[in-house]
XYZ file of C-alpha atoms in Angstrom:
289
model
C 80.723 68.335 118.303
C 82.929 71.256 117.209
C 84.007 71.793 113.636
C 87.631 71.201 114.708
C 86.819 67.585 115.608
C 85.045 66.713 112.378
C 87.569 68.154 109.920
C 91.183 67.110 109.528
C 92.560 70.633 109.100
C 93.543 72.562 112.220
C 94.387 76.272 112.338
C 97.034 77.125 114.952
C 97.817 80.813 115.549
C 101.574 81.382 115.656
C 102.535 82.811 119.070
C 103.210 86.524 119.200
C 101.984 87.219 115.680
C 98.911 87.580 113.487
C 99.952 84.616 111.301
C 98.763 81.019 111.665
C 99.928 77.522 110.799
C 97.674 75.090 108.934
C 98.107 71.601 110.388
C 96.869 68.329 108.946
C 96.793 69.363 105.302
C 98.440 67.309 102.551
C 97.882 68.892 99.150
C 98.765 65.588 97.491
C 95.262 64.576 98.571
C 91.932 66.036 97.394
C 90.805 69.003 99.480
C 87.120 68.858 100.376
C 84.928 71.931 100.446
C 84.620 72.084 104.243
C 88.393 72.161 104.733
C 88.793 74.684 101.921
C 86.267 76.989 103.617
C 88.206 76.741 106.903
C 91.435 77.660 105.115
C 89.749 80.554 103.342
C 88.334 81.862 106.633
C 91.711 81.489 108.348
C 93.373 83.421 105.537
C 91.016 86.336 106.162
C 91.476 86.128 109.935
C 95.273 85.742 110.023
C 96.459 87.278 106.713
C 99.463 84.888 106.545
C 99.067 81.104 106.544
C 101.956 78.646 106.807
C 101.511 75.166 105.317
C 104.277 72.794 106.460
C 105.953 70.002 104.502
C 104.093 70.422 101.215
C 105.960 68.087 98.854
C 103.799 68.903 95.874
C 104.200 69.276 92.120
C 103.878 72.549 90.193
C 100.517 71.298 88.915
C 99.308 70.777 92.495
C 100.488 74.224 93.610
C 98.684 75.797 90.651
C 95.505 73.801 91.266
C 95.358 74.766 94.962
C 96.085 78.422 94.178
C 93.263 78.468 91.620
C 90.770 77.556 94.320
C 91.095 81.203 95.415
C 90.806 82.775 91.960
C 92.394 83.169 88.546
C 96.187 83.362 88.506
C 98.445 86.170 87.350
C 101.205 85.709 84.779
C 104.190 87.801 85.929
C 105.622 90.336 83.504
C 109.131 88.843 83.867
C 108.520 85.924 81.527
C 112.243 85.145 81.711
C 111.667 83.643 85.167
C 108.533 81.590 84.527
C 108.845 77.903 85.366
C 109.161 76.057 82.065
C 105.761 74.753 81.022
C 104.048 76.564 83.897
C 103.864 80.346 83.275
C 101.650 80.689 86.373
C 104.763 80.028 88.512
C 107.420 82.703 89.010
C 110.795 81.335 90.112
C 112.248 83.359 93.003
C 115.898 82.413 93.276
C 119.478 83.671 93.586
C 120.869 80.633 91.729
C 122.917 81.216 88.573
C 123.421 78.356 86.120
C 125.543 78.560 82.949
C 125.997 82.273 83.531
C 122.264 82.975 83.681
C 119.920 83.473 86.663
C 117.258 80.797 87.014
C 114.869 83.155 88.813
C 114.250 86.625 90.183
C 117.047 86.969 92.725
C 116.146 90.254 94.385
C 112.374 89.842 94.741
C 111.106 91.544 97.868
C 114.088 93.836 98.422
C 111.757 96.693 99.443
C 108.535 96.491 101.480
C 105.582 96.013 99.123
C 102.249 94.388 98.365
C 102.406 92.249 95.216
C 101.128 93.864 92.025
C 99.852 97.024 93.741
C 100.918 98.747 90.501
C 98.124 97.014 88.556
C 94.563 98.326 88.254
C 93.460 95.125 90.021
C 96.267 94.192 92.436
C 96.798 90.677 93.705
C 94.460 89.016 96.207
C 97.264 86.870 97.571
C 100.516 85.062 96.818
C 101.626 81.504 97.559
C 105.356 80.880 97.905
C 106.632 77.296 98.058
C 110.167 76.513 99.255
C 112.203 74.363 96.878
C 115.749 74.974 98.095
C 116.680 76.936 101.225
C 119.942 78.482 102.441
C 121.559 77.287 105.659
C 121.333 80.837 107.046
C 119.175 83.867 106.308
C 116.398 83.925 103.763
C 113.635 84.969 106.174
C 110.538 86.810 104.951
C 108.947 89.601 106.993
C 105.256 90.520 106.899
C 103.621 93.692 108.260
C 99.910 93.931 109.132
C 98.457 96.949 107.326
C 95.146 96.873 109.219
C 97.113 97.259 112.444
C 99.178 99.974 110.765
C 95.994 101.923 109.995
C 94.848 101.523 113.588
C 98.252 102.800 114.773
C 97.918 106.111 112.923
C 97.060 109.116 115.111
C 93.439 110.218 114.516
C 94.518 113.447 112.844
C 96.707 111.535 110.365
C 93.872 109.088 109.675
C 91.593 112.021 108.875
C 94.231 113.571 106.613
C 94.839 110.509 104.431
C 91.372 108.883 104.439
C 90.345 110.127 101.004
C 93.722 110.463 99.301
C 94.967 108.487 96.312
C 98.490 107.496 95.345
C 100.253 106.391 92.198
C 101.931 102.967 92.119
C 104.495 102.011 89.483
C 106.375 98.762 88.837
C 109.180 100.888 87.396
C 109.617 103.022 90.536
C 112.689 101.141 91.815
C 113.392 98.941 88.811
C 116.558 100.634 87.559
C 117.886 100.968 91.102
C 117.441 97.224 91.514
C 119.119 96.576 88.155
C 122.139 98.539 89.347
C 122.291 96.387 92.498
C 121.793 93.119 90.601
C 123.309 92.432 87.170
C 120.856 89.530 86.826
C 117.674 91.634 86.765
C 116.758 91.896 83.061
C 116.198 95.062 81.093
C 112.504 95.329 80.283
C 111.369 95.263 76.673
C 108.977 97.893 75.338
C 106.263 95.226 75.412
C 106.941 94.481 79.090
C 106.926 98.181 80.002
C 103.542 98.506 78.275
C 102.188 95.747 80.553
C 103.017 97.661 83.748
C 101.549 101.120 83.301
C 101.159 103.017 86.617
C 97.908 102.690 88.548
C 96.245 105.029 91.035
C 95.055 103.414 94.274
C 93.425 104.643 97.499
C 95.940 105.335 100.264
C 93.529 103.651 102.676
C 92.023 100.457 101.310
C 88.855 98.621 102.368
C 89.309 94.854 102.397
C 86.616 93.576 99.998
C 85.811 90.478 102.077
C 86.118 91.703 105.675
C 85.480 95.446 105.390
C 88.630 96.214 107.415
C 90.557 99.377 106.597
C 94.278 99.177 105.915
C 97.125 101.279 104.565
C 97.915 100.602 100.914
C 101.204 102.340 100.133
C 104.697 100.890 99.875
C 108.276 102.074 99.549
C 108.756 99.802 96.526
C 105.897 100.835 94.252
C 104.230 104.026 95.557
C 105.668 107.055 93.784
C 103.508 110.004 94.895
C 100.311 111.186 96.538
C 98.014 112.490 93.825
C 97.303 116.207 94.062
C 100.029 117.103 96.566
C 103.231 119.078 95.888
C 106.258 116.786 95.569
C 107.845 117.778 98.866
C 104.593 117.352 100.797
C 103.897 114.052 99.047
C 107.356 112.668 99.892
C 107.098 113.724 103.535
C 103.640 112.193 103.943
C 104.668 108.936 102.284
C 107.732 108.648 104.508
C 105.534 109.074 107.570
C 103.096 106.432 106.324
C 105.917 104.008 105.462
C 107.176 104.340 109.035
C 103.816 103.388 110.535
C 103.305 100.643 107.930
C 106.460 98.803 109.007
C 106.512 99.294 112.772
C 108.425 96.333 114.280
C 105.549 95.437 116.607
C 103.271 94.922 113.582
C 105.549 92.350 111.937
C 105.754 88.581 111.651
C 109.100 87.051 110.635
C 108.815 83.765 108.790
C 111.813 81.482 109.203
C 111.521 79.004 106.398
C 111.554 75.248 106.880
C 111.963 72.710 104.060
C 108.860 72.451 101.854
C 107.017 75.296 103.595
C 104.346 77.022 101.545
C 103.276 80.470 102.748
C 100.042 82.086 101.549
C 99.636 85.786 102.338
C 96.854 88.288 101.705
C 98.209 91.200 99.655
C 95.153 93.238 100.677
C 96.152 92.969 104.353
C 99.948 92.758 104.569
C 103.145 93.961 103.001
C 106.243 91.783 102.880
C 110.001 92.089 102.679
C 112.768 89.602 101.923
C 115.381 89.717 104.681
C 118.077 88.408 102.329
C 120.720 85.702 102.579
C 124.426 85.369 101.674
C 124.870 85.359 97.902
C 126.773 82.071 97.861
C 123.954 80.130 99.567
C 121.364 78.754 97.147
C 117.718 79.749 97.547
C 114.822 78.825 95.272
C 111.073 79.191 95.768
C 108.073 78.984 93.438
C 105.406 81.700 93.564
C 101.846 81.702 92.314
C 99.800 84.894 92.524
C 96.012 85.117 92.682
C 94.233 87.943 90.895
C 92.277 90.411 93.009
C 89.745 93.233 92.711
C 90.037 96.947 92.096
C 90.762 98.618 95.477
C 88.249 100.970 97.053
Protein backbone atom coordinates (compact mmCIF):
# COMPACT_ATOMS: atom_id res chain seq x y z
CA UNK A 1 0.00 0.00 0.00
CA UNK A 2 1.50 3.37 -1.01
CA UNK A 3 1.97 6.21 1.42
CA UNK A 4 -0.57 8.26 -0.58
CA UNK A 5 -3.34 5.81 0.35
CA UNK A 6 -2.64 5.74 4.07
CA UNK A 7 -2.33 9.48 4.67
CA UNK A 8 -5.01 12.09 4.09
CA UNK A 9 -2.68 14.70 2.59
CA UNK A 10 -2.07 14.62 -1.16
CA UNK A 11 0.60 16.61 -3.00
CA UNK A 12 -0.46 17.66 -6.51
CA UNK A 13 2.14 19.36 -8.72
CA UNK A 14 0.67 22.43 -10.40
CA UNK A 15 0.82 21.99 -14.20
CA UNK A 16 3.58 23.85 -15.99
CA UNK A 17 5.36 24.95 -12.82
CA UNK A 18 7.60 23.81 -9.98
CA UNK A 19 4.93 24.60 -7.37
CA UNK A 20 2.45 22.14 -5.86
CA UNK A 21 -0.95 22.16 -4.20
CA UNK A 22 -1.54 20.44 -0.86
CA UNK A 23 -4.93 18.72 -0.90
CA UNK A 24 -6.82 17.25 2.03
CA UNK A 25 -5.32 19.43 4.75
CA UNK A 26 -7.45 21.32 7.27
CA UNK A 27 -5.29 23.21 9.75
CA UNK A 28 -8.25 23.48 12.11
CA UNK A 29 -7.47 19.84 12.86
CA UNK A 30 -4.34 18.40 14.51
CA UNK A 31 -1.60 17.60 12.01
CA UNK A 32 0.03 14.23 12.65
CA UNK A 33 3.74 13.66 12.21
CA UNK A 34 3.41 11.55 9.04
CA UNK A 35 1.46 14.26 7.22
CA UNK A 36 3.83 16.95 8.48
CA UNK A 37 6.80 15.00 7.08
CA UNK A 38 5.06 14.75 3.68
CA UNK A 39 4.46 18.50 3.67
CA UNK A 40 8.05 19.19 4.67
CA UNK A 41 9.35 16.92 1.89
CA UNK A 42 7.02 18.53 -0.65
CA UNK A 43 8.24 21.97 0.38
CA UNK A 44 11.81 20.92 -0.41
CA UNK A 45 10.79 19.29 -3.70
CA UNK A 46 8.49 22.05 -5.01
CA UNK A 47 9.71 25.22 -3.23
CA UNK A 48 6.17 26.73 -3.27
CA UNK A 49 3.19 25.00 -1.66
CA UNK A 50 -0.41 26.18 -1.99
CA UNK A 51 -2.87 25.27 0.78
CA UNK A 52 -6.47 25.94 -0.29
CA UNK A 53 -9.37 27.18 1.84
CA UNK A 54 -7.53 27.56 5.14
CA UNK A 55 -10.08 29.32 7.36
CA UNK A 56 -7.80 29.46 10.36
CA UNK A 57 -7.08 31.81 13.25
CA UNK A 58 -3.85 33.77 13.74
CA UNK A 59 -2.97 31.34 16.53
CA UNK A 60 -3.36 28.39 14.14
CA UNK A 61 -1.25 30.05 11.43
CA UNK A 62 1.48 30.74 13.99
CA UNK A 63 1.34 27.21 15.40
CA UNK A 64 1.63 25.59 11.95
CA UNK A 65 4.46 27.93 10.94
CA UNK A 66 6.37 27.05 14.12
CA UNK A 67 6.45 23.41 13.09
CA UNK A 68 9.18 24.49 10.64
CA UNK A 69 11.21 26.60 13.07
CA UNK A 70 11.27 29.71 15.23
CA UNK A 71 9.48 32.75 13.80
CA UNK A 72 10.87 36.14 12.88
CA UNK A 73 9.47 39.41 14.22
CA UNK A 74 9.51 41.93 11.35
CA UNK A 75 11.30 45.23 11.91
CA UNK A 76 8.18 47.20 10.89
CA UNK A 77 6.41 46.81 14.22
CA UNK A 78 3.81 49.31 13.01
CA UNK A 79 2.28 46.55 10.87
CA UNK A 80 2.27 43.66 13.35
CA UNK A 81 -1.13 42.09 13.95
CA UNK A 82 -2.31 43.31 17.34
CA UNK A 83 -1.49 40.71 19.97
CA UNK A 84 0.45 38.61 17.46
CA UNK A 85 3.83 40.21 16.60
CA UNK A 86 4.76 37.05 14.65
CA UNK A 87 2.26 38.13 11.95
CA UNK A 88 3.06 40.95 9.53
CA UNK A 89 -0.01 42.49 7.89
CA UNK A 90 0.48 42.92 4.13
CA UNK A 91 -2.24 45.26 2.93
CA UNK A 92 -3.08 48.35 0.88
CA UNK A 93 -6.05 49.22 3.11
CA UNK A 94 -6.11 52.63 4.81
CA UNK A 95 -8.38 53.18 7.81
CA UNK A 96 -8.79 56.51 9.65
CA UNK A 97 -5.99 57.97 7.55
CA UNK A 98 -3.50 55.26 8.52
CA UNK A 99 -2.36 52.12 6.66
CA UNK A 100 -3.29 48.87 8.36
CA UNK A 101 -0.37 47.00 6.80
CA UNK A 102 2.65 47.14 4.53
CA UNK A 103 1.09 48.15 1.22
CA UNK A 104 4.05 47.85 -1.12
CA UNK A 105 5.59 44.59 0.11
CA UNK A 106 7.17 42.67 -2.73
CA UNK A 107 7.48 45.56 -5.17
CA UNK A 108 10.92 44.32 -6.29
CA UNK A 109 12.08 40.71 -6.76
CA UNK A 110 13.58 39.44 -3.50
CA UNK A 111 14.05 36.62 -1.02
CA UNK A 112 12.68 37.53 2.42
CA UNK A 113 15.21 38.76 4.97
CA UNK A 114 18.25 38.10 2.76
CA UNK A 115 19.67 41.22 4.45
CA UNK A 116 19.97 39.38 7.79
CA UNK A 117 22.96 37.27 8.84
CA UNK A 118 20.55 34.31 8.98
CA UNK A 119 17.92 34.91 6.27
CA UNK A 120 14.49 33.35 6.35
CA UNK A 121 13.89 29.65 5.73
CA UNK A 122 10.42 30.32 4.38
CA UNK A 123 7.34 32.54 4.52
CA UNK A 124 3.66 31.68 4.86
CA UNK A 125 1.16 34.16 3.45
CA UNK A 126 -2.54 33.72 4.24
CA UNK A 127 -5.22 35.56 2.23
CA UNK A 128 -7.69 37.53 4.33
CA UNK A 129 -9.20 39.89 1.77
CA UNK A 130 -8.53 39.77 -1.98
CA UNK A 131 -9.11 42.27 -4.79
CA UNK A 132 -11.47 41.44 -7.65
CA UNK A 133 -8.59 41.91 -10.11
CA UNK A 134 -4.81 41.75 -9.87
CA UNK A 135 -2.92 40.91 -6.72
CA UNK A 136 -1.00 37.94 -8.16
CA UNK A 137 2.34 36.85 -6.70
CA UNK A 138 5.18 35.64 -8.93
CA UNK A 139 7.87 33.17 -7.85
CA UNK A 140 11.16 32.41 -9.63
CA UNK A 141 13.14 29.19 -9.11
CA UNK A 142 16.72 30.11 -8.21
CA UNK A 143 18.05 26.56 -8.58
CA UNK A 144 16.85 26.60 -12.18
CA UNK A 145 18.34 30.07 -12.56
CA UNK A 146 21.74 28.73 -11.49
CA UNK A 147 21.42 25.87 -13.96
CA UNK A 148 20.55 28.40 -16.70
CA UNK A 149 23.81 30.32 -16.29
CA UNK A 150 26.42 29.69 -18.99
CA UNK A 151 29.31 27.60 -17.59
CA UNK A 152 31.75 30.50 -17.81
CA UNK A 153 29.41 32.73 -15.77
CA UNK A 154 28.92 29.96 -13.21
CA UNK A 155 32.69 29.70 -12.83
CA UNK A 156 33.00 33.48 -12.48
CA UNK A 157 30.46 33.90 -9.67
CA UNK A 158 30.88 30.59 -7.78
CA UNK A 159 33.01 32.00 -4.98
CA UNK A 160 31.83 35.61 -4.90
CA UNK A 161 30.00 37.34 -2.06
CA UNK A 162 27.51 40.19 -2.14
CA UNK A 163 26.18 42.73 0.31
CA UNK A 164 22.44 42.78 1.08
CA UNK A 165 20.74 45.74 2.75
CA UNK A 166 17.14 46.30 3.86
CA UNK A 167 17.72 50.00 3.24
CA UNK A 168 18.79 49.56 -0.40
CA UNK A 169 15.41 50.58 -1.88
CA UNK A 170 13.68 51.82 1.25
CA UNK A 171 13.68 55.54 0.51
CA UNK A 172 12.70 54.91 -3.11
CA UNK A 173 9.72 52.94 -1.85
CA UNK A 174 8.85 55.70 0.63
CA UNK A 175 8.75 58.18 -2.24
CA UNK A 176 6.35 55.89 -4.14
CA UNK A 177 4.16 55.23 -1.08
CA UNK A 178 3.36 57.88 1.53
CA UNK A 179 2.24 55.05 3.84
CA UNK A 180 5.66 53.41 4.24
CA UNK A 181 6.94 54.68 7.61
CA UNK A 182 10.22 56.43 8.26
CA UNK A 183 12.47 54.08 10.20
CA UNK A 184 13.59 55.00 13.70
CA UNK A 185 17.25 54.82 14.68
CA UNK A 186 16.39 51.67 16.64
CA UNK A 187 14.82 50.05 13.57
CA UNK A 188 17.79 50.97 11.37
CA UNK A 189 20.09 49.35 13.94
CA UNK A 190 18.10 46.10 13.57
CA UNK A 191 18.77 45.85 9.82
CA UNK A 192 22.51 46.25 9.41
CA UNK A 193 23.77 44.98 6.01
CA UNK A 194 24.86 41.36 5.68
CA UNK A 195 27.28 39.70 3.28
CA UNK A 196 26.02 36.52 1.60
CA UNK A 197 27.37 34.09 -1.02
CA UNK A 198 26.21 34.90 -4.54
CA UNK A 199 25.65 31.18 -5.06
CA UNK A 200 23.95 29.50 -2.12
CA UNK A 201 23.87 25.81 -1.15
CA UNK A 202 20.46 24.72 0.11
CA UNK A 203 21.16 23.37 3.62
CA UNK A 204 18.63 20.52 3.35
CA UNK A 205 18.93 19.40 -0.28
CA UNK A 206 22.45 20.46 -1.25
CA UNK A 207 21.15 22.17 -4.42
CA UNK A 208 22.95 25.27 -5.65
CA UNK A 209 20.97 28.43 -6.35
CA UNK A 210 21.49 32.11 -7.06
CA UNK A 211 21.11 34.32 -3.99
CA UNK A 212 21.00 37.92 -5.20
CA UNK A 213 18.02 40.21 -5.70
CA UNK A 214 17.23 43.60 -7.19
CA UNK A 215 15.55 44.64 -3.92
CA UNK A 216 18.26 43.97 -1.35
CA UNK A 217 21.60 43.22 -3.08
CA UNK A 218 23.69 46.38 -3.27
CA UNK A 219 27.11 45.25 -4.56
CA UNK A 220 29.48 42.39 -5.24
CA UNK A 221 32.20 42.47 -2.61
CA UNK A 222 35.66 43.21 -3.98
CA UNK A 223 34.61 44.39 -7.44
CA UNK A 224 34.73 47.96 -8.80
CA UNK A 225 31.29 49.61 -8.75
CA UNK A 226 30.78 49.54 -12.51
CA UNK A 227 31.78 45.88 -12.79
CA UNK A 228 29.65 44.98 -9.78
CA UNK A 229 26.56 46.71 -11.23
CA UNK A 230 27.00 45.07 -14.63
CA UNK A 231 27.42 41.60 -13.12
CA UNK A 232 24.42 42.01 -10.83
CA UNK A 233 22.24 43.15 -13.72
CA UNK A 234 23.24 40.06 -15.68
CA UNK A 235 22.47 37.80 -12.72
CA UNK A 236 19.12 39.51 -12.08
CA UNK A 237 18.17 38.80 -15.69
CA UNK A 238 18.86 35.08 -15.37
CA UNK A 239 17.23 34.96 -11.92
CA UNK A 240 13.88 36.17 -13.27
CA UNK A 241 13.66 34.49 -16.67
CA UNK A 242 9.94 34.09 -17.51
CA UNK A 243 10.29 30.34 -18.08
CA UNK A 244 11.52 29.91 -14.49
CA UNK A 245 8.45 31.54 -12.93
CA UNK A 246 5.22 30.42 -11.31
CA UNK A 247 2.37 32.95 -11.08
CA UNK A 248 0.05 32.42 -8.15
CA UNK A 249 -3.49 33.68 -8.71
CA UNK A 250 -4.97 33.93 -5.27
CA UNK A 251 -8.23 32.30 -4.25
CA UNK A 252 -10.12 33.08 -1.03
CA UNK A 253 -8.38 31.70 2.08
CA UNK A 254 -5.32 30.46 0.18
CA UNK A 255 -2.16 30.08 2.22
CA UNK A 256 1.10 29.94 0.26
CA UNK A 257 4.32 28.65 1.84
CA UNK A 258 7.52 29.34 -0.11
CA UNK A 259 11.16 28.44 0.48
CA UNK A 260 13.24 31.63 0.60
CA UNK A 261 16.37 29.52 0.06
CA UNK A 262 15.03 28.33 -3.32
CA UNK A 263 12.87 31.08 -4.80
CA UNK A 264 12.48 34.81 -5.11
CA UNK A 265 9.07 36.45 -5.30
CA UNK A 266 7.43 39.58 -6.62
CA UNK A 267 4.03 41.17 -6.03
CA UNK A 268 2.34 41.84 -9.36
CA UNK A 269 0.22 44.63 -7.85
CA UNK A 270 -3.46 45.53 -7.98
CA UNK A 271 -5.50 48.74 -8.44
CA UNK A 272 -5.13 50.99 -5.40
CA UNK A 273 -8.87 51.24 -4.79
CA UNK A 274 -9.33 47.46 -4.46
CA UNK A 275 -8.76 46.15 -0.93
CA UNK A 276 -6.11 43.50 -0.32
CA UNK A 277 -5.03 42.06 3.02
CA UNK A 278 -2.87 39.04 3.82
CA UNK A 279 -1.12 37.81 6.97
CA UNK A 280 2.52 36.71 6.79
CA UNK A 281 4.56 34.58 9.15
CA UNK A 282 8.26 34.09 8.49
CA UNK A 283 10.38 31.16 9.65
CA UNK A 284 13.96 31.75 10.73
CA UNK A 285 16.71 30.10 8.70
CA UNK A 286 20.43 29.35 8.79
CA UNK A 287 23.51 31.29 7.77
CA UNK A 288 24.00 30.77 3.99
CA UNK A 289 27.02 28.92 2.67
